[in-house]
mmCIF file with all atom_site columns, N, CA and C in Angstrom:
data_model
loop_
_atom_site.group_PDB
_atom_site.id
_atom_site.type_symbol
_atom_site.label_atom_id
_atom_site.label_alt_id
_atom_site.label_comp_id
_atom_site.label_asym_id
_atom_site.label_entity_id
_atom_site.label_seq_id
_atom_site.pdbx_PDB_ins_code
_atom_site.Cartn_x
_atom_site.Cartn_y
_atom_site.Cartn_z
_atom_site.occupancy
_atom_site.B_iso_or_equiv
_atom_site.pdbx_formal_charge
_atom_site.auth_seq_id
_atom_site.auth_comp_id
_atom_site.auth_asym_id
_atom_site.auth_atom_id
_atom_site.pdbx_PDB_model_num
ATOM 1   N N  . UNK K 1 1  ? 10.497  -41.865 -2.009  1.00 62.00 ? 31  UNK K N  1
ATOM 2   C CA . UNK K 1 1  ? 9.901   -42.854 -1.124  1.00 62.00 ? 31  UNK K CA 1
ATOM 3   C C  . UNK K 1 1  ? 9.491   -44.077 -1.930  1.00 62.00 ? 31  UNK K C  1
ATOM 4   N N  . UNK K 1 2  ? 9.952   -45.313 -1.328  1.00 85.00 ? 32  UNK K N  1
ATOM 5   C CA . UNK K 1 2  ? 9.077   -46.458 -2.119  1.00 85.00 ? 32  UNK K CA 1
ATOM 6   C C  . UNK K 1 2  ? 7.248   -46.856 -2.346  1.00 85.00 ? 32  UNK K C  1
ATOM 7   N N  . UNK K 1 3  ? 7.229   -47.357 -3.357  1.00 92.00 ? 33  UNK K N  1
ATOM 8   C CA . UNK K 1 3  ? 5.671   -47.509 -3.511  1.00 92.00 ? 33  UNK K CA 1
ATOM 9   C C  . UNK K 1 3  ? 5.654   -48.807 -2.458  1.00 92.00 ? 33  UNK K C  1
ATOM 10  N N  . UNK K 1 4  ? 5.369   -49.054 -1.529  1.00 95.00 ? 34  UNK K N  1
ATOM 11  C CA . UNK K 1 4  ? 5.268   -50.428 -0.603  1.00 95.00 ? 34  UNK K CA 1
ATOM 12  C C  . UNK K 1 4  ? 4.101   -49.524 0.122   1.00 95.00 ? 34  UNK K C  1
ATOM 13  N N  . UNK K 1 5  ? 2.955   -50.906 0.258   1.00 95.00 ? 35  UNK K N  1
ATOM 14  C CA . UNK K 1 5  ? 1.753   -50.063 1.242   1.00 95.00 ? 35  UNK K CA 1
ATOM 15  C C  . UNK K 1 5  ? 2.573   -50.819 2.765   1.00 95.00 ? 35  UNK K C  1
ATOM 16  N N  . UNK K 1 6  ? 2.027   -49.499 3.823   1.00 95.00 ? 36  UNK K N  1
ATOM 17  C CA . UNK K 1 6  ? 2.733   -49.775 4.746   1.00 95.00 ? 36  UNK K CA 1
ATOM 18  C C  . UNK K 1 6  ? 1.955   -50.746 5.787   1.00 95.00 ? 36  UNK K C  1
ATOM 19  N N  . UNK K 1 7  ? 0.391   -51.565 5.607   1.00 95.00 ? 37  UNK K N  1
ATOM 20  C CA . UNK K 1 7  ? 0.215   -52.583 6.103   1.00 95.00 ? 37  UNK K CA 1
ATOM 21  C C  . UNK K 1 7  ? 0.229   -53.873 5.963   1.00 95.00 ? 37  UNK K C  1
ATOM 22  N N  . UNK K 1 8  ? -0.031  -53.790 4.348   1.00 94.00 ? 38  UNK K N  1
ATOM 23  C CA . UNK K 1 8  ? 0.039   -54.722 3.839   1.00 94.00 ? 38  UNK K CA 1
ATOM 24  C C  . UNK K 1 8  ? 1.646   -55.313 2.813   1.00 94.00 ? 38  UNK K C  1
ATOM 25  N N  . UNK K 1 9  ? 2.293   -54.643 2.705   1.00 94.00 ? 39  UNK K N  1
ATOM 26  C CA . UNK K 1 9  ? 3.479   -54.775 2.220   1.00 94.00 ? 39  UNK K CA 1
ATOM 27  C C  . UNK K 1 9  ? 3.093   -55.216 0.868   1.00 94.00 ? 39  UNK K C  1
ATOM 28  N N  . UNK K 1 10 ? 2.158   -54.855 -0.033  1.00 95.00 ? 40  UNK K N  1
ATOM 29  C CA . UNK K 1 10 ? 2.293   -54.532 -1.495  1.00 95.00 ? 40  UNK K CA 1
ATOM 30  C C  . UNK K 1 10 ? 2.934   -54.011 -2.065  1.00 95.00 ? 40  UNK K C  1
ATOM 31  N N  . UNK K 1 11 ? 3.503   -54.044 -2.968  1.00 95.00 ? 41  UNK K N  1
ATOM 32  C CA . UNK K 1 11 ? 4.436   -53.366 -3.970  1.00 95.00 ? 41  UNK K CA 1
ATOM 33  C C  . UNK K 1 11 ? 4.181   -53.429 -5.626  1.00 95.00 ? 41  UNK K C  1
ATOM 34  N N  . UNK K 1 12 ? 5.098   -53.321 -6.109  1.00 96.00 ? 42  UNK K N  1
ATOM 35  C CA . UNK K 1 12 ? 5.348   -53.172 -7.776  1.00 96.00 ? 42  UNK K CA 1
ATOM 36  C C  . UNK K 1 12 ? 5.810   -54.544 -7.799  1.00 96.00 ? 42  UNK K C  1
ATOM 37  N N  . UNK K 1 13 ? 5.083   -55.387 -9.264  1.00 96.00 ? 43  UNK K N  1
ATOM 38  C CA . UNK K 1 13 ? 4.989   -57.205 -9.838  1.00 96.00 ? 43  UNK K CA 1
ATOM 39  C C  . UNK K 1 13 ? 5.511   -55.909 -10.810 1.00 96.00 ? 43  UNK K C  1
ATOM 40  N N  . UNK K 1 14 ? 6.318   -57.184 -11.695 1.00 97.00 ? 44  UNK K N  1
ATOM 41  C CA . UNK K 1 14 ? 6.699   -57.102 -12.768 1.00 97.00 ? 44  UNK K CA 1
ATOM 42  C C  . UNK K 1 14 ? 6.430   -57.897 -13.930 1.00 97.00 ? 44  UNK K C  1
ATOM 43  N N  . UNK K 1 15 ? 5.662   -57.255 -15.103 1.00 98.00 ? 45  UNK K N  1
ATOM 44  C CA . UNK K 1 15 ? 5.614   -58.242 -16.314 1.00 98.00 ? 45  UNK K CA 1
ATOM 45  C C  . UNK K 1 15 ? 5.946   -57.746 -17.342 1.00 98.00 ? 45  UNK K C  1
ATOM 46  N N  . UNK K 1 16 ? 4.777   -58.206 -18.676 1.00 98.00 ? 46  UNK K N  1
ATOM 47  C CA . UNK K 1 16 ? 5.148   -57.793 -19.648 1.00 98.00 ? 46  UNK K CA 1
ATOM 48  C C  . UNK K 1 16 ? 4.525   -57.153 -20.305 1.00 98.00 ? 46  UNK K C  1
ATOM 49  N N  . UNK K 1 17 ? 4.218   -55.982 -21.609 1.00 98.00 ? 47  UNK K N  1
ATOM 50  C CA . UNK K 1 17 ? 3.575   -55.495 -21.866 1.00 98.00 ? 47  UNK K CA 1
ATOM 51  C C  . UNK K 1 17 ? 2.830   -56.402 -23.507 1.00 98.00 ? 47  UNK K C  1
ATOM 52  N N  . UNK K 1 18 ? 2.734   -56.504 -23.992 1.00 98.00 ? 48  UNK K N  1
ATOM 53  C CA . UNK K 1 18 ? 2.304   -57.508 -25.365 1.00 98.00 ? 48  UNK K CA 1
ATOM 54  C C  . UNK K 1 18 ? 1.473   -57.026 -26.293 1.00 98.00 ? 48  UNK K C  1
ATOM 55  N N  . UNK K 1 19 ? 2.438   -56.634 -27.627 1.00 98.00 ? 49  UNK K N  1
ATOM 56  C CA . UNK K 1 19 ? 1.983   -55.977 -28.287 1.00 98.00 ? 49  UNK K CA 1
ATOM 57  C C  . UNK K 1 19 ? 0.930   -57.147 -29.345 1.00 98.00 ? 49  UNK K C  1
ATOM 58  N N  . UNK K 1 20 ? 0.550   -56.604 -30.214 1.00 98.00 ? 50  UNK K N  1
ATOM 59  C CA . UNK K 1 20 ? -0.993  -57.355 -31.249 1.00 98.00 ? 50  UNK K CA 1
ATOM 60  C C  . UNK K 1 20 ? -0.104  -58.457 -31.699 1.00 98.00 ? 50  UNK K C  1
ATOM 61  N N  . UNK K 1 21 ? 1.287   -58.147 -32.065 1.00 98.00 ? 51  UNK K N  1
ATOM 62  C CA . UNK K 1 21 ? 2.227   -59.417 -32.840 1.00 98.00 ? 51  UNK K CA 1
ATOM 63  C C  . UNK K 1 21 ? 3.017   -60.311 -31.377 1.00 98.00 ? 51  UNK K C  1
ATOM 64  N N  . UNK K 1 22 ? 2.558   -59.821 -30.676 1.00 97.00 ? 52  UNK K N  1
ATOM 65  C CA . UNK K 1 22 ? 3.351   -60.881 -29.454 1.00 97.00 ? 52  UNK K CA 1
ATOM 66  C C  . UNK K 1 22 ? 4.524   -60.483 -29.237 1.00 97.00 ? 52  UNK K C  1
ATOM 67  N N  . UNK K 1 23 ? 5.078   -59.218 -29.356 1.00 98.00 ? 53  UNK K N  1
ATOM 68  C CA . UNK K 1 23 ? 6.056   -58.809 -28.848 1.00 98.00 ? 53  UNK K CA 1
ATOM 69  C C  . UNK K 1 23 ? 6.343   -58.265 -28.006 1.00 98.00 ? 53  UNK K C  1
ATOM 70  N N  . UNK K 1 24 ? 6.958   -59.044 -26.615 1.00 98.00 ? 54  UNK K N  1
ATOM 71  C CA . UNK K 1 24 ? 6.924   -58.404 -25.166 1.00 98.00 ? 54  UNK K CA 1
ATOM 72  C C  . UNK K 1 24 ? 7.603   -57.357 -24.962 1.00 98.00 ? 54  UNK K C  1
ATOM 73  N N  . UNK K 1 25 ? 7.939   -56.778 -24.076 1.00 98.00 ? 55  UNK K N  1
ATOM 74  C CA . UNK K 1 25 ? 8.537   -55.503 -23.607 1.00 98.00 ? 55  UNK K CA 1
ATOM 75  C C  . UNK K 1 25 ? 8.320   -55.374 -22.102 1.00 98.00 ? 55  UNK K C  1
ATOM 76  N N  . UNK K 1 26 ? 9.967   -55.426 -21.172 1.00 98.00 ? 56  UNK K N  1
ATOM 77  C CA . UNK K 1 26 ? 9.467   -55.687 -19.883 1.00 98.00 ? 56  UNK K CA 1
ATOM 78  C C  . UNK K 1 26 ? 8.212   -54.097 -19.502 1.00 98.00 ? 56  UNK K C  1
ATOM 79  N N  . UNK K 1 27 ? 7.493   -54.553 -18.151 1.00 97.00 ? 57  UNK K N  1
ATOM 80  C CA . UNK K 1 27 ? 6.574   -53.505 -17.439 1.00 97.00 ? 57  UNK K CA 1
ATOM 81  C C  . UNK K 1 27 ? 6.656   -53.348 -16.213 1.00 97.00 ? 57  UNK K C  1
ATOM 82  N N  . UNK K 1 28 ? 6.444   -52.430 -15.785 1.00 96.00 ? 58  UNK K N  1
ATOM 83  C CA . UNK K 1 28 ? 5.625   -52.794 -13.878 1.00 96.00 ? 58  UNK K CA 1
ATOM 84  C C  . UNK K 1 28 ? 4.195   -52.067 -13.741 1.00 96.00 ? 58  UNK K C  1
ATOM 85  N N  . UNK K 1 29 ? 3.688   -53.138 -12.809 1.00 96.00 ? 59  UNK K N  1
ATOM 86  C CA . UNK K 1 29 ? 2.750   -53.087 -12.256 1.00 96.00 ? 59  UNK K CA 1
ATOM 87  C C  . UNK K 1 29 ? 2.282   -52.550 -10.794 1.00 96.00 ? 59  UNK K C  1
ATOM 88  N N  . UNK K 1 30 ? 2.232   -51.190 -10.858 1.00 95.00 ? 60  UNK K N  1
ATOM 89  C CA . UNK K 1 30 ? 2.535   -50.746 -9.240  1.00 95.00 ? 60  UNK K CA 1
ATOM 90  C C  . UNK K 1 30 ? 0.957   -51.043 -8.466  1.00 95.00 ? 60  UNK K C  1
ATOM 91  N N  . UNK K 1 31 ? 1.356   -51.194 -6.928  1.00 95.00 ? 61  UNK K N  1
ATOM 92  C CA . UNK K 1 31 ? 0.414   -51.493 -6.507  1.00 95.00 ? 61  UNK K CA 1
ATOM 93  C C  . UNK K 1 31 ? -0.588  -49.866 -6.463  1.00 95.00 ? 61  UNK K C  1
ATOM 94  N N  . UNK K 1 32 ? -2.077  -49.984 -5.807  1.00 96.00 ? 62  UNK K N  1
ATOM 95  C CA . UNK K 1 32 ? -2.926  -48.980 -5.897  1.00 96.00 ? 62  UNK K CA 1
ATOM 96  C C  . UNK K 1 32 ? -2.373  -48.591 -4.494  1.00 96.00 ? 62  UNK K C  1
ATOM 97  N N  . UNK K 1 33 ? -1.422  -47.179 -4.215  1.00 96.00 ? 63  UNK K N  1
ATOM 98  C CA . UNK K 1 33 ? -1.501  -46.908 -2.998  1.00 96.00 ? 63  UNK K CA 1
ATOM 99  C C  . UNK K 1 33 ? -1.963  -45.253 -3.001  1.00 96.00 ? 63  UNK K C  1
ATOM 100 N N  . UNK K 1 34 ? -2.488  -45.027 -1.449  1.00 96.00 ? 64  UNK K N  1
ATOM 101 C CA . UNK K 1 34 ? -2.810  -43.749 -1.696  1.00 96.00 ? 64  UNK K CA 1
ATOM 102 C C  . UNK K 1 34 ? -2.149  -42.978 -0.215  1.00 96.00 ? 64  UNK K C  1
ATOM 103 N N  . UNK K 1 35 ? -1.817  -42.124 0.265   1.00 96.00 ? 65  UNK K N  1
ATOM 104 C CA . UNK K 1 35 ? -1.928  -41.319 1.559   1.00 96.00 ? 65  UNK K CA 1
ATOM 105 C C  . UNK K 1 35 ? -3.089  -41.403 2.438   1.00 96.00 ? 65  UNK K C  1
ATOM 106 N N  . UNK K 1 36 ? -3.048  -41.749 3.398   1.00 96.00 ? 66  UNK K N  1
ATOM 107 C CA . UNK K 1 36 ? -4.455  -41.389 3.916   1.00 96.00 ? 66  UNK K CA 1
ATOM 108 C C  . UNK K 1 36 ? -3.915  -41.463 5.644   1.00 96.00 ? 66  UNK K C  1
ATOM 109 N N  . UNK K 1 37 ? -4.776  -40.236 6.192   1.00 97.00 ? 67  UNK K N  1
ATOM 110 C CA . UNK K 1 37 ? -4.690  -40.274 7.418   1.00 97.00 ? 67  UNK K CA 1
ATOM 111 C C  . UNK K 1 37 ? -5.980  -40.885 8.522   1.00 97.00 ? 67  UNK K C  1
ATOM 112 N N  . UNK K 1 38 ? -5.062  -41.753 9.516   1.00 96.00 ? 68  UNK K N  1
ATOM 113 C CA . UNK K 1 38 ? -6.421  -42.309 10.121  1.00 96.00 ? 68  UNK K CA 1
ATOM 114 C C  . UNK K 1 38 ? -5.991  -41.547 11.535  1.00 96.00 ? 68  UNK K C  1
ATOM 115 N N  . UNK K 1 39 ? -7.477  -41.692 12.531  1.00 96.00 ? 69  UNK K N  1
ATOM 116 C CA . UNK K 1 39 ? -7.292  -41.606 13.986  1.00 96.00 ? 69  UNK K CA 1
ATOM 117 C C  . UNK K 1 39 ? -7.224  -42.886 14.843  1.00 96.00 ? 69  UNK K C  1
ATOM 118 N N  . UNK K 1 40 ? -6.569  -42.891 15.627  1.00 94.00 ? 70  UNK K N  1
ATOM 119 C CA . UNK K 1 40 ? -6.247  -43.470 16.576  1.00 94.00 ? 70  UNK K CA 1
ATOM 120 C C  . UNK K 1 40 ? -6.643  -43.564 18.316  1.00 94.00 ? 70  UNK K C  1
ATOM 121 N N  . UNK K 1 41 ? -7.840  -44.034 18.489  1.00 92.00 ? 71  UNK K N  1
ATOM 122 C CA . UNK K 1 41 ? -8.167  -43.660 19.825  1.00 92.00 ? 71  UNK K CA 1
ATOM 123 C C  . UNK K 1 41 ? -7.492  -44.140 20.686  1.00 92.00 ? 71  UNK K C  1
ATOM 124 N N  . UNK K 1 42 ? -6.780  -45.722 21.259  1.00 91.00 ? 72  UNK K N  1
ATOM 125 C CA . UNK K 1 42 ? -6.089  -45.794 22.042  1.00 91.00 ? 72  UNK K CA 1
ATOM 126 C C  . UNK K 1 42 ? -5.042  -44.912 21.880  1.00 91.00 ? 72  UNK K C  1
ATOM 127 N N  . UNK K 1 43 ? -4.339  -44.596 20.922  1.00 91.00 ? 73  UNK K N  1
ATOM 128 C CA . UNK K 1 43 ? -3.315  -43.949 21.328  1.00 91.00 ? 73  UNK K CA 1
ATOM 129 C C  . UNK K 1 43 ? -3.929  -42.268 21.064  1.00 91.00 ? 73  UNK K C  1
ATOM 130 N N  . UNK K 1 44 ? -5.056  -42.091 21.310  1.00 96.00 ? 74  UNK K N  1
ATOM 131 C CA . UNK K 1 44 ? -5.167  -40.279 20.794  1.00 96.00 ? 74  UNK K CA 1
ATOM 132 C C  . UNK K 1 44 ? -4.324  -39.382 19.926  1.00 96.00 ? 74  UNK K C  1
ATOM 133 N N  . UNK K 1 45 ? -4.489  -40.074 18.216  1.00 95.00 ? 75  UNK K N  1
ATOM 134 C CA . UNK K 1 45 ? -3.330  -39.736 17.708  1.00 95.00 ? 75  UNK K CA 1
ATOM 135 C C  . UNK K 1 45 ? -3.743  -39.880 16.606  1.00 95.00 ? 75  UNK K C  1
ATOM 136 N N  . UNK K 1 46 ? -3.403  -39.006 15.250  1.00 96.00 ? 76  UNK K N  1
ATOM 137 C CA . UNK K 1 46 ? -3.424  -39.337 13.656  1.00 96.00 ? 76  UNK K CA 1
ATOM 138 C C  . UNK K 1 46 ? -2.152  -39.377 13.004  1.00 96.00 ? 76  UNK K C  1
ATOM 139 N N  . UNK K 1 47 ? -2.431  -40.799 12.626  1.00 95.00 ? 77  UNK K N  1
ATOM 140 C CA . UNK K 1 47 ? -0.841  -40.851 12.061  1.00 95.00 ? 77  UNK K CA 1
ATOM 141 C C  . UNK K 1 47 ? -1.599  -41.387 10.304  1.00 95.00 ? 77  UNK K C  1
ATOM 142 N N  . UNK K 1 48 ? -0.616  -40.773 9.784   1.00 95.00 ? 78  UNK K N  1
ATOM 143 C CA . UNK K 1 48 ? -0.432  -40.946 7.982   1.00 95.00 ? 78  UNK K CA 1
ATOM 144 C C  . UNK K 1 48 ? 0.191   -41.934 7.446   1.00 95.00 ? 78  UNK K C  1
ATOM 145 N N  . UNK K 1 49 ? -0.735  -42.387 6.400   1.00 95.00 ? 79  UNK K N  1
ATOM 146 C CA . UNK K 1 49 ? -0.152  -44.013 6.140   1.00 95.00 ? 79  UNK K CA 1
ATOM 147 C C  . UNK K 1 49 ? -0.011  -43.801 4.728   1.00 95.00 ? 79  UNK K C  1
ATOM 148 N N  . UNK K 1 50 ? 0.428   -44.412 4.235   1.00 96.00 ? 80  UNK K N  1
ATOM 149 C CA . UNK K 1 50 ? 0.768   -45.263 2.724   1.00 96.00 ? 80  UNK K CA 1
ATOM 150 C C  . UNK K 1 50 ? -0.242  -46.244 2.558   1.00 96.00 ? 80  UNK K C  1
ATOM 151 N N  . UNK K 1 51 ? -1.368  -46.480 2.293   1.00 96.00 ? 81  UNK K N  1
ATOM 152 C CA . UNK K 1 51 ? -1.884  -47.805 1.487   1.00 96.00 ? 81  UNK K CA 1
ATOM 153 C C  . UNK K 1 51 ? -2.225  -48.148 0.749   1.00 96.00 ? 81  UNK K C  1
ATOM 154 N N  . UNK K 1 52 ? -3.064  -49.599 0.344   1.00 96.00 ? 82  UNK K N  1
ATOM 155 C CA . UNK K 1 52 ? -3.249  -49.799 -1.034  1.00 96.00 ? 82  UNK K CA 1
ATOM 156 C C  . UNK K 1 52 ? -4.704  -49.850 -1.132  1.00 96.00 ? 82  UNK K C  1
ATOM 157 N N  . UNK K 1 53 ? -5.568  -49.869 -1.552  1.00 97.00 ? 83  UNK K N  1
ATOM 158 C CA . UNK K 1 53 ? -6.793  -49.893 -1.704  1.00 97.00 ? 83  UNK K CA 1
ATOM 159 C C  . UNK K 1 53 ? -7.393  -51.217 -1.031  1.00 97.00 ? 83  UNK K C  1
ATOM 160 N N  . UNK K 1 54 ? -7.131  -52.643 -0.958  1.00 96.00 ? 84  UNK K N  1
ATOM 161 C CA . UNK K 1 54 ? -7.282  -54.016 -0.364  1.00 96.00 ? 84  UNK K CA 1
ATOM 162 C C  . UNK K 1 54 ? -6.819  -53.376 1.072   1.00 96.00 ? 84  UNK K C  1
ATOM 163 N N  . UNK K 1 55 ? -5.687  -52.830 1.705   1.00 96.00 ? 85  UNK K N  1
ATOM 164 C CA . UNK K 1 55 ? -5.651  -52.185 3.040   1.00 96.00 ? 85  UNK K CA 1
ATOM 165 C C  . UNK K 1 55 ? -6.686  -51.509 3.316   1.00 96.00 ? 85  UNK K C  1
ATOM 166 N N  . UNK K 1 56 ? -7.253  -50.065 2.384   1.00 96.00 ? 86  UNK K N  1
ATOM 167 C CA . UNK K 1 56 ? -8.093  -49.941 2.829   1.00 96.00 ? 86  UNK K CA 1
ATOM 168 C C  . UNK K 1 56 ? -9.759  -50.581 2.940   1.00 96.00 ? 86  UNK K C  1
ATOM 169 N N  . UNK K 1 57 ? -9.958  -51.711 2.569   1.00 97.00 ? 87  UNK K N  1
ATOM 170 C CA . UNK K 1 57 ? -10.979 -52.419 2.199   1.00 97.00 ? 87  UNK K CA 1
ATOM 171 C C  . UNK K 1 57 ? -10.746 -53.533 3.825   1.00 97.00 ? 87  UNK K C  1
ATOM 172 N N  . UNK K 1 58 ? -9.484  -53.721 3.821   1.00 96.00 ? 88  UNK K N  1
ATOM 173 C CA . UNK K 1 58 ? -9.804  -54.513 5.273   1.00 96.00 ? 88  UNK K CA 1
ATOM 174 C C  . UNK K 1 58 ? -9.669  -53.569 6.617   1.00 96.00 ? 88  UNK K C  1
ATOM 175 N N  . UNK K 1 59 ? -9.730  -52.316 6.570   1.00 96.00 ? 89  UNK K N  1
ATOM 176 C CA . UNK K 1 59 ? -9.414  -51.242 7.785   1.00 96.00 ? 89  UNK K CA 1
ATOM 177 C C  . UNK K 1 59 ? -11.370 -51.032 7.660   1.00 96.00 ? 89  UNK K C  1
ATOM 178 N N  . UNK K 1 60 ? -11.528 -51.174 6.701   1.00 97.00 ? 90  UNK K N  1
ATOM 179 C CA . UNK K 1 60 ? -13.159 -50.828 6.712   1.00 97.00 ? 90  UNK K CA 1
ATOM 180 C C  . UNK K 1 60 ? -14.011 -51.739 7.223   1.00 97.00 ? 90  UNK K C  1
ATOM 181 N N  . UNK K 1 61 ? -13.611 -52.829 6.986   1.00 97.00 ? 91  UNK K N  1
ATOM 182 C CA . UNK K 1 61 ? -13.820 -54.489 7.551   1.00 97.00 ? 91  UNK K CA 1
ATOM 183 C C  . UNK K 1 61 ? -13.686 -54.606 9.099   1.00 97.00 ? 91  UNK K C  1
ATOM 184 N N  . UNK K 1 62 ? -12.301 -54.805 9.254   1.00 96.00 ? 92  UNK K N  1
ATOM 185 C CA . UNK K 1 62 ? -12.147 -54.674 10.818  1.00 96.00 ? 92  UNK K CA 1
ATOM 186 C C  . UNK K 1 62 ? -11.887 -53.498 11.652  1.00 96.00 ? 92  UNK K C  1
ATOM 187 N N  . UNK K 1 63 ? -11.241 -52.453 11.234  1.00 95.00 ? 93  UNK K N  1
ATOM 188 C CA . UNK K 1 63 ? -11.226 -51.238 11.915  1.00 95.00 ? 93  UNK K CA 1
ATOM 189 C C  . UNK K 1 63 ? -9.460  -51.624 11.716  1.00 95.00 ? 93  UNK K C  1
ATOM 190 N N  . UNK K 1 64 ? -9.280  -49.917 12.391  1.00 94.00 ? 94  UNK K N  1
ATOM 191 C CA . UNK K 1 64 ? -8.182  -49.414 11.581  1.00 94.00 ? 94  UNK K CA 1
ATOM 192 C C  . UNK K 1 64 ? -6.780  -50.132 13.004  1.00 94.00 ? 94  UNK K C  1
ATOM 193 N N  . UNK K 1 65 ? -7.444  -50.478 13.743  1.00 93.00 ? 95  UNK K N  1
ATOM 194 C CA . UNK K 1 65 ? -6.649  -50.491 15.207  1.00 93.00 ? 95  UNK K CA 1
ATOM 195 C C  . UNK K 1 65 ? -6.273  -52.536 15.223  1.00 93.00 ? 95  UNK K C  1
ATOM 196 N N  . UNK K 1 66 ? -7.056  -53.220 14.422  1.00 95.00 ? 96  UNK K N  1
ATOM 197 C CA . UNK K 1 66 ? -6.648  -54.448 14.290  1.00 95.00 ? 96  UNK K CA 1
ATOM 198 C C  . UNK K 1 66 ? -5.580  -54.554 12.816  1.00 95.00 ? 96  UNK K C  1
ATOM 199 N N  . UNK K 1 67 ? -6.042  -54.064 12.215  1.00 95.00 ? 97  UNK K N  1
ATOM 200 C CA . UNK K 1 67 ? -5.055  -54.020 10.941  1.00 95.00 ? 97  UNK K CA 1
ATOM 201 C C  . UNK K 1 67 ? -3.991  -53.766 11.246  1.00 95.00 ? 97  UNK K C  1
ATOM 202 N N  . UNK K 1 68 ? -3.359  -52.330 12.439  1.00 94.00 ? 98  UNK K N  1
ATOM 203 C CA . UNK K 1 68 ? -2.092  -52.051 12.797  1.00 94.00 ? 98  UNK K CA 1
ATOM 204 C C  . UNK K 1 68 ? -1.458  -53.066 13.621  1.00 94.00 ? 98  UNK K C  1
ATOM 205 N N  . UNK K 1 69 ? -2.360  -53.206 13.894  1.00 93.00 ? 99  UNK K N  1
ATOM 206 C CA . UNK K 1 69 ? -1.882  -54.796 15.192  1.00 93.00 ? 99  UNK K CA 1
ATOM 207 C C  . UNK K 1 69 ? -1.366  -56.142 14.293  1.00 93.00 ? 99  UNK K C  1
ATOM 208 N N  . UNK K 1 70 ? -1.688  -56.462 13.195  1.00 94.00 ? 100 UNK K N  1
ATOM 209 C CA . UNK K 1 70 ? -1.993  -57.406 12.572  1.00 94.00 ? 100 UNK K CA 1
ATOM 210 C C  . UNK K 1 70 ? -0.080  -57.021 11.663  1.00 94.00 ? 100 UNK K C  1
ATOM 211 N N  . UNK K 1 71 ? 0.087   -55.830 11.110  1.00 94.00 ? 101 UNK K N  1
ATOM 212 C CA . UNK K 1 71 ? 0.703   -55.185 10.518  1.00 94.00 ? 101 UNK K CA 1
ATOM 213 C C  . UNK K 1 71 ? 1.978   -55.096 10.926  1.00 94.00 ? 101 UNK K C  1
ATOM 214 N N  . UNK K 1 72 ? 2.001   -55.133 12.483  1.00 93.00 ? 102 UNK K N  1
ATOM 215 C CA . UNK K 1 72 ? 2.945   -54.633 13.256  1.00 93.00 ? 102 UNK K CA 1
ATOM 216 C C  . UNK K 1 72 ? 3.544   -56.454 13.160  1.00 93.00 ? 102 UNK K C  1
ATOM 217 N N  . UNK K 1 73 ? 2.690   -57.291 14.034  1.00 94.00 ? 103 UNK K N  1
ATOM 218 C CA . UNK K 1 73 ? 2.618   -58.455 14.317  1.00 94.00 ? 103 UNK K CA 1
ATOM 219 C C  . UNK K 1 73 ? 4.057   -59.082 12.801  1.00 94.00 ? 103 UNK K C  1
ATOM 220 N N  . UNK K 1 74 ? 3.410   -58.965 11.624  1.00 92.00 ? 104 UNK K N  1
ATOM 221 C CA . UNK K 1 74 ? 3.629   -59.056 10.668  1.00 92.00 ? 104 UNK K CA 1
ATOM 222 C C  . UNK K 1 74 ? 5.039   -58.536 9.560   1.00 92.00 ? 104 UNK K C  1
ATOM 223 N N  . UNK K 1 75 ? 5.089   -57.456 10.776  1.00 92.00 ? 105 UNK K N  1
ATOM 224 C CA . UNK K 1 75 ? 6.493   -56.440 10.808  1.00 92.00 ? 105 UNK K CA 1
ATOM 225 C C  . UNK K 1 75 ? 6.432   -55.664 9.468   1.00 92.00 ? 105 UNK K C  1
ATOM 226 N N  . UNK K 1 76 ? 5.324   -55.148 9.118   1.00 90.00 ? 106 UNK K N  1
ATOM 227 C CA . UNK K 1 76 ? 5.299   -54.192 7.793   1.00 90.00 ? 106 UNK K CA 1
ATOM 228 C C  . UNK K 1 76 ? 5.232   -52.849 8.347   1.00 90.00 ? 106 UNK K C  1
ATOM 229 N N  . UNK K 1 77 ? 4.679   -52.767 9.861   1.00 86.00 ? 107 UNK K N  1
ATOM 230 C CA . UNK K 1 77 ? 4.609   -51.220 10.376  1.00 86.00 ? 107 UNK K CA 1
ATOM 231 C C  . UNK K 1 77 ? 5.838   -51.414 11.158  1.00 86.00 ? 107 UNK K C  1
ATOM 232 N N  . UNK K 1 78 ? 6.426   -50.065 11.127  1.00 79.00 ? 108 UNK K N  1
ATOM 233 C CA . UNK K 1 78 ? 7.279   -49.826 12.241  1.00 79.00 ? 108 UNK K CA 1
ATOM 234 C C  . UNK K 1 78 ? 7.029   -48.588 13.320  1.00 79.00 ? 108 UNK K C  1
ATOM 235 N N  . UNK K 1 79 ? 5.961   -48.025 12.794  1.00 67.00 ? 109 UNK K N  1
ATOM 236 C CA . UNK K 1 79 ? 6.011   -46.799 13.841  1.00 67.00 ? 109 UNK K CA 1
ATOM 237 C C  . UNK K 1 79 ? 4.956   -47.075 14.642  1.00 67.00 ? 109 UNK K C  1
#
């Protein structure tokens, strides 16, 4: 499965790693995602997400039912 959070569409940046003499070496940088299941009252339902930690920081903010809306709107959710 890809690392992409599924509201926010975060992923893996790519840089460099830099050693003491300045010698790069490509890297990646994956985003913070975790599993997490939320509930759903309009739809009476728990569905399992992919996110990243900033997803979950704005589901805590606005609630979990504008973020999907926002997400969908945005076309990062599909289900």
């Amino acid at each position: 499965m890809s690392r992409v959070c599924e509201l926010t569409g975060k992923k893996a940046m790519v840089g460099n790693n830099v050693s003491h003499s300045m010698n790069k070496t490509k890297r990646k940088f994956d985003a913070n995602l975790m599993k997490k299941r939320f509930y759903i009252p309009e739809e009476d339902k728990w569905i399992t997400l992919k996110v990243s930690a900033s997803a979950l920081k704005n589901i805590n903010k606005k609630g979990i039912s504008a973020v999907i809306k926002e997400a969908r709107a945005n076309g990062f959710l599909k289900k």
